[in-house]
Short mmCIF file of C-alpha atoms in Angstrom, two decimals:
data_model
loop_
_atom_site.label_atom_id
_atom_site.label_comp_id
_atom_site.label_asym_id
_atom_site.label_seq_id
_atom_site.Cartn_x
_atom_site.Cartn_y
_atom_site.Cartn_z
CA MET A 100 -8.96 205.68 111.42
CA SER A 101 -11.28 203.13 109.83
CA LEU A 102 -14.74 204.21 108.72
CA LYS A 103 -16.24 201.93 111.38
CA ASN A 104 -14.20 203.64 114.12
CA TYR A 105 -15.06 207.02 112.67
CA PHE A 106 -18.79 206.39 113.05
CA GLU A 107 -18.31 204.82 116.47
CA LEU A 108 -16.53 207.96 117.67
CA ASN A 109 -18.41 210.72 115.84
CA GLN A 110 -21.87 209.26 115.24
CA PRO A 111 -22.41 207.06 118.34
CA ILE A 112 -26.22 206.98 118.04
CA PHE A 113 -26.06 205.92 114.40
CA TYR A 114 -23.33 203.36 115.10
CA LYS A 115 -25.02 201.75 118.10
CA LEU A 116 -28.40 201.50 116.38
CA LEU A 117 -26.87 200.01 113.24
CA SER A 118 -24.75 197.55 115.25
CA ASN A 119 -27.79 196.38 117.21
CA CYS A 120 -29.81 195.89 114.02
CA PHE A 121 -27.14 193.70 112.43
CA GLN A 122 -26.26 191.79 115.62
CA THR A 123 -29.87 190.83 116.22
CA GLN A 124 -30.56 190.38 112.49
CA LYS A 125 -33.55 192.71 112.88
CA ILE A 126 -32.70 195.06 110.06
CA PRO A 127 -35.44 197.57 109.14
CA HIS A 128 -36.56 197.46 105.54
CA ALA A 129 -36.20 201.26 105.36
CA PHE A 130 -33.83 203.80 106.92
CA LEU A 131 -34.23 207.58 106.83
CA LEU A 132 -31.05 209.49 107.73
CA VAL A 133 -31.50 213.15 108.60
CA GLY A 134 -28.63 215.65 108.34
CA LYS A 135 -26.39 217.52 105.93
CA ASN A 136 -23.67 214.90 106.41
CA SER A 137 -25.82 211.87 105.69
CA SER A 138 -24.39 210.59 102.39
CA GLU A 139 -21.42 208.69 103.81
CA ALA A 140 -23.56 207.11 106.54
CA ALA A 141 -26.16 206.05 103.97
CA HIS A 142 -23.52 204.40 101.80
CA TYR A 143 -22.12 202.68 104.90
CA ILE A 144 -25.50 201.03 105.54
CA VAL A 145 -25.62 199.84 101.93
CA LYS A 146 -22.11 198.39 102.24
CA SER A 147 -23.02 196.67 105.50
CA LEU A 148 -25.92 194.92 103.75
CA ILE A 149 -23.63 193.23 101.23
CA CYS A 150 -20.18 193.08 102.90
CA GLU A 151 -19.21 189.53 103.91
CA ASN A 152 -16.02 190.38 105.81
CA ASP A 153 -17.55 191.77 108.99
CA LEU A 154 -20.78 192.40 110.88
CA LEU A 155 -20.73 195.96 109.52
CA ALA A 156 -18.98 197.13 106.36
CA CYS A 157 -15.21 196.63 106.26
CA ASN A 158 -14.95 199.43 103.65
CA GLU A 159 -11.95 197.66 102.11
CA CYS A 160 -13.28 194.73 100.08
CA ASN A 161 -14.28 194.73 96.43
CA GLU A 162 -18.00 194.73 97.30
CA CYS A 163 -17.67 197.87 99.42
CA SER A 164 -15.73 199.57 96.62
CA ARG A 165 -18.49 198.70 94.16
CA ILE A 166 -20.98 200.58 96.34
CA ASP A 167 -18.75 203.67 96.35
CA ASN A 168 -18.77 203.53 92.54
CA HIS A 169 -22.51 202.71 92.31
CA ASN A 170 -21.78 199.65 90.14
CA TYR A 171 -23.40 196.96 92.31
CA GLY A 172 -26.01 195.25 90.16
CA ASP A 173 -28.82 195.31 92.74
CA LEU A 174 -28.35 198.93 93.83
CA ILE A 175 -30.53 201.69 92.37
CA TYR A 176 -29.31 205.19 93.22
CA ALA A 177 -30.77 208.66 92.80
CA ASN A 178 -30.00 212.04 94.33
CA GLY A 179 -32.74 214.66 94.56
CA ASN A 180 -30.12 217.41 94.51
CA ASP A 181 -28.96 216.32 91.06
CA GLU A 182 -32.44 215.92 89.62
CA THR A 183 -35.92 215.94 91.16
CA ILE A 184 -36.99 212.38 92.01
CA LYS A 185 -40.09 211.65 89.92
CA LYS A 186 -42.77 208.97 89.88
CA GLY A 187 -41.09 207.24 86.95
CA LYS A 188 -37.98 206.58 89.07
CA ILE A 189 -40.06 204.90 91.77
CA GLU A 190 -41.92 202.81 89.18
CA TYR A 191 -38.55 201.76 87.74
CA ILE A 192 -37.46 200.59 91.22
CA GLN A 193 -40.66 198.56 91.57
CA GLU A 194 -40.20 196.98 88.17
CA GLN A 195 -36.52 196.09 88.65
CA PHE A 196 -36.94 194.64 92.11
CA SER A 197 -39.84 192.46 91.02
CA LYS A 198 -37.27 190.49 89.02
CA SER A 199 -34.69 188.01 90.25
CA SER A 200 -31.62 189.35 92.02
CA LEU A 201 -28.60 189.97 89.78
CA GLU A 202 -26.10 189.58 92.62
CA GLY A 203 -27.84 186.96 94.73
CA LYS A 204 -27.78 189.27 97.75
CA SER A 205 -29.81 192.18 99.05
CA LYS A 206 -31.62 194.50 96.65
CA ILE A 207 -31.16 198.11 97.72
CA TYR A 208 -32.38 201.48 96.57
CA LEU A 209 -30.58 204.54 97.89
CA LEU A 210 -32.39 207.86 97.42
CA GLU A 211 -30.52 210.90 98.70
CA ASN A 212 -32.21 214.21 99.48
CA ILE A 213 -35.59 212.56 99.21
CA GLU A 214 -37.38 215.78 100.12
CA ASN A 215 -36.68 216.84 96.53
CA SER A 216 -39.29 214.42 95.18
CA THR A 217 -42.56 215.17 93.44
CA THR A 218 -45.81 214.51 95.31
CA GLU A 219 -46.56 211.68 92.87
CA ALA A 220 -43.17 210.10 93.58
CA MET A 221 -43.72 210.33 97.34
CA ASN A 222 -47.12 208.65 97.03
CA SER A 223 -45.70 205.87 94.83
CA LEU A 224 -42.88 205.36 97.30
CA LEU A 225 -45.35 205.08 100.14
CA LYS A 226 -47.08 202.19 98.36
CA ILE A 227 -43.77 200.29 98.19
CA LEU A 228 -43.06 200.91 101.87
CA GLU A 229 -46.55 199.77 102.86
CA GLU A 230 -45.90 196.34 101.35
CA PRO A 231 -42.20 195.65 101.94
CA ILE A 232 -40.60 192.75 100.06
CA GLU A 233 -38.17 190.52 101.92
CA GLY A 234 -34.58 191.18 100.88
CA VAL A 235 -35.34 194.67 99.53
CA TYR A 236 -33.99 197.59 101.56
CA ALA A 237 -34.59 201.33 101.20
CA ILE A 238 -32.04 203.89 102.37
CA PHE A 239 -33.18 207.51 102.29
CA THR A 240 -31.46 210.74 103.28
CA CYS A 241 -32.87 214.22 103.77
CA GLN A 242 -31.84 217.57 105.16
CA ASN A 243 -35.37 218.80 105.87
CA ILE A 244 -37.50 216.03 107.36
CA ASN A 245 -40.55 218.32 107.45
CA ARG A 246 -40.75 217.98 103.66
CA VAL A 247 -41.01 214.18 103.85
CA LEU A 248 -44.53 212.72 104.15
CA PRO A 249 -45.28 211.69 107.76
CA THR A 250 -46.64 208.39 106.42
CA ILE A 251 -43.23 207.69 104.86
CA GLN A 252 -41.45 208.69 108.06
CA SER A 253 -43.59 206.29 110.07
CA ARG A 254 -42.43 203.36 107.93
CA CYS A 255 -38.72 204.11 108.28
CA GLN A 256 -36.10 203.78 110.99
CA ILE A 257 -35.24 207.47 111.41
CA ILE A 258 -31.72 208.37 112.51
CA GLN A 259 -30.84 212.00 113.22
CA LEU A 260 -27.14 212.43 112.53
CA LEU A 261 -24.98 214.70 114.63
CA PRO A 262 -23.46 217.68 112.81
CA ASN A 263 -19.81 217.26 111.91
CA SER A 264 -17.30 219.34 113.81
CA LYS A 265 -14.63 221.28 111.96
CA LYS A 266 -12.03 218.85 113.36
CA ILE A 267 -13.82 215.96 111.69
CA LEU A 268 -13.88 217.73 108.33
CA ILE A 269 -10.18 218.54 108.61
CA HIS A 270 -9.47 214.88 109.42
CA GLN A 271 -11.47 213.73 106.39
CA LEU A 272 -9.62 216.17 104.14
CA LYS A 273 -6.23 215.10 105.48
CA GLU A 274 -7.07 211.52 104.54
CA LYS A 275 -7.31 212.71 100.94
CA ASP A 276 -3.65 213.77 101.09
CA ILE A 277 -4.24 217.28 99.73
CA ALA A 278 -2.26 220.48 100.25
CA GLU A 279 -2.39 222.33 103.57
CA ASP A 280 -3.80 225.43 101.87
CA ASP A 281 -6.65 223.38 100.39
CA ILE A 282 -7.50 221.78 103.74
CA ASN A 283 -7.54 225.18 105.45
CA VAL A 284 -9.70 226.88 102.83
CA LEU A 285 -12.21 224.06 102.37
CA SER A 286 -12.69 223.61 106.13
CA GLU A 287 -13.27 227.35 106.56
CA ILE A 288 -15.86 227.66 103.79
CA PHE A 289 -17.75 224.36 104.02
CA VAL A 290 -19.31 222.60 107.03
CA ASN A 291 -19.08 218.97 105.91
CA PHE A 292 -17.22 216.76 103.47
CA ASP A 293 -20.27 216.22 101.24
CA GLU A 294 -20.33 219.93 100.43
CA CYS A 295 -16.64 220.28 99.59
CA LYS A 296 -15.77 216.90 98.07
CA LYS A 297 -16.43 218.05 94.48
CA TYR A 298 -13.64 220.62 94.92
CA VAL A 299 -11.11 218.15 96.34
CA ASP A 300 -8.35 217.74 93.73
CA SER A 301 -10.45 219.92 91.43
CA GLU A 302 -9.07 222.00 88.57
CA ILE A 303 -11.65 224.65 89.45
CA PHE A 304 -10.42 224.91 93.04
CA ASP A 305 -6.78 225.13 91.92
CA ASP A 306 -7.72 227.86 89.42
CA LEU A 307 -9.55 229.89 92.06
CA LYS A 308 -6.69 229.59 94.52
CA LEU A 309 -4.30 230.92 91.87
CA GLU A 310 -6.73 233.75 91.08
CA VAL A 311 -6.79 234.73 94.77
CA TYR A 312 -3.00 234.97 94.73
CA HIS A 313 -2.96 237.07 91.54
CA PHE A 314 -5.82 239.28 92.77
CA ILE A 315 -3.93 240.23 95.95
CA GLU A 316 -0.66 240.62 94.05
CA ASP A 317 -2.27 242.91 91.45
CA LEU A 318 -4.23 244.79 94.11
CA TYR A 319 -1.07 245.87 95.92
CA PHE A 320 1.66 245.81 93.28
CA HIS A 321 0.04 246.01 89.82
CA LYS A 322 -3.27 247.79 90.39
CA GLU A 323 -3.50 248.78 86.73
CA ASN A 324 -3.73 245.09 85.77
CA LEU A 325 -6.33 244.05 88.33
CA ILE A 326 -9.54 244.46 86.33
CA ILE A 327 -8.25 243.12 83.02
CA ASN A 328 -6.66 240.08 84.67
CA VAL A 329 -9.81 239.18 86.65
CA GLU A 330 -12.02 239.62 83.60
CA THR A 331 -9.67 237.62 81.36
CA HIS A 332 -8.70 234.77 83.68
CA LEU A 333 -11.69 234.43 86.03
CA LEU A 334 -14.90 235.94 84.69
CA LYS A 335 -14.35 234.85 81.09
CA LYS A 336 -13.86 231.24 82.18
CA TYR A 337 -16.44 230.91 84.97
CA LYS A 338 -20.01 232.15 84.50
CA GLU A 339 -21.69 230.30 87.39
CA LYS A 340 -22.56 232.32 90.49
CA GLU A 341 -21.60 229.37 92.68
CA ILE A 342 -18.00 229.55 91.43
CA ILE A 343 -17.77 233.32 91.88
CA HIS A 344 -19.23 232.96 95.40
CA LEU A 345 -16.49 230.48 96.17
CA PHE A 346 -13.82 232.79 94.75
CA LEU A 347 -15.03 235.74 96.84
CA ASN A 348 -15.05 233.65 100.00
CA MET A 349 -11.54 232.40 99.23
CA LEU A 350 -10.44 236.00 98.59
CA VAL A 351 -11.76 237.08 102.00
CA LEU A 352 -9.63 234.38 103.63
CA GLY A 353 -6.59 235.66 101.72
CA LEU A 354 -7.20 239.26 102.83
CA LYS A 355 -7.60 238.10 106.43
CA ASP A 356 -4.19 236.45 106.15
CA LEU A 357 -2.73 239.96 105.71
CA PHE A 358 -3.66 240.45 109.40
CA HIS A 359 -2.42 237.05 110.41
CA VAL A 360 1.03 237.44 108.88
CA LYS A 361 1.58 240.70 110.79
CA GLN A 362 0.71 238.95 114.06
CA ASN A 363 2.73 235.79 113.30
CA MET A 364 -0.50 233.78 113.37
CA SER A 365 -1.28 230.62 111.41
CA LEU A 366 -2.18 231.37 107.80
CA THR A 367 -5.02 229.95 105.76
CA TYR A 368 -2.70 230.14 102.75
CA PRO A 369 0.78 229.31 104.12
CA SER A 370 2.13 228.93 100.58
CA PHE A 371 1.31 232.62 99.97
CA LYS A 372 3.31 233.82 102.98
CA SER A 373 6.08 235.53 101.00
CA LEU A 374 3.46 237.59 99.11
CA PHE A 375 1.62 238.57 102.29
CA GLU A 376 4.87 239.67 103.94
CA ARG A 377 5.51 242.11 101.09
CA VAL A 378 2.15 243.85 101.54
CA ASN A 379 2.25 247.09 103.53
CA ASP A 380 -1.31 248.12 104.40
CA ASP A 381 -2.89 249.26 107.65
CA GLU A 382 -5.66 247.33 109.39
CA LYS A 383 -8.37 249.88 108.64
CA ASN A 384 -7.78 249.62 104.87
CA ILE A 385 -7.70 245.84 104.97
CA ILE A 386 -11.00 245.75 106.89
CA GLU A 387 -12.61 248.05 104.34
CA LYS A 388 -11.47 245.77 101.53
CA ILE A 389 -12.84 242.68 103.30
CA GLU A 390 -16.18 244.39 103.89
CA LEU A 391 -16.38 245.39 100.22
CA VAL A 392 -15.78 241.79 99.09
CA LEU A 393 -18.33 240.47 101.59
CA ASN A 394 -20.91 242.99 100.40
CA THR A 395 -20.29 241.98 96.79
CA ASP A 396 -20.80 238.34 97.76
CA TYR A 397 -24.06 239.29 99.48
CA LEU A 398 -25.34 241.26 96.47
CA LEU A 399 -24.49 238.33 94.23
CA GLU A 400 -27.40 236.45 95.86
CA THR A 401 -29.79 238.98 94.31
CA ASN A 402 -30.46 239.22 90.59
CA ALA A 403 -27.76 241.84 90.18
CA ASN A 404 -25.54 241.56 87.11
CA MET A 405 -22.49 239.53 88.14
CA LEU A 406 -20.02 241.22 85.78
CA LEU A 407 -21.11 244.71 86.81
CA LEU A 408 -20.89 243.76 90.49
CA MET A 409 -17.37 242.43 90.09
CA ASP A 410 -16.23 245.45 88.07
CA SER A 411 -17.71 247.78 90.67
CA MET A 412 -15.90 245.94 93.47
CA MET A 413 -12.57 246.16 91.66
CA TYR A 414 -12.94 249.87 90.91
CA ARG A 415 -13.73 250.58 94.56
CA ILE A 416 -11.19 248.30 96.14
#
């Protein structure tokens, strides 16, 4: 499925509005996309502004690829989730776009998660939007529109994106040609591709998947090795709570598979089937283990010591 067809099918409001804008050549100087899954749509608008192969972006030409890699000379990009957008960034945009175009086409600034901007940056941005320059386009995304100044909203074409369904996420992951286990796990834990894409083909994700396998194997067949193996291979390597959260969620899916294999149901980890078939545990015990892992994951959100929490879970499990 082409990206154009994907938007036509899954984001019909976005697709129709964008098509009308480009067909009539009445393209707003500023778009504000609202939704957790807005990054791909925002990049698609940018591509459509410079792609010469079609009315909307073909997503196949060299120009479209340059947008994916953020190496188009007249594109300025920032993401408020990576670093708070500050006044200096907006002043830099003003300065750069007051000069001649490097590419001879549209000048574009793409600011994702714009709600993570300082008040000074928002006010500076408003001044740019109040006096738009021909050939300069602003593409903004946000997840919480209530944190974006109403005066900025009023100067943008706002598009509320529909939430992605699980089927869409699975389709996007399949296009990446990754293992069935990975598709199953990522689509269970995350709600959209933007959230899980950093783990696609990631060494971290592969490590955690292996740790889930070894955890369940040690839990049932080498209990004396459980704590030392987790401390040595998982906790010594990964100190970030985000990674341990992900591991615990992946572990829950593995423990649930112990039910699934008994009922001949589809497994989240089909490659672990032979291990799961060897486990002999009753449903009550499995449920208790799942609840213990979930409670540990919940407590991890507090300021509790991560190492002590994990050790406590392993002693009790």
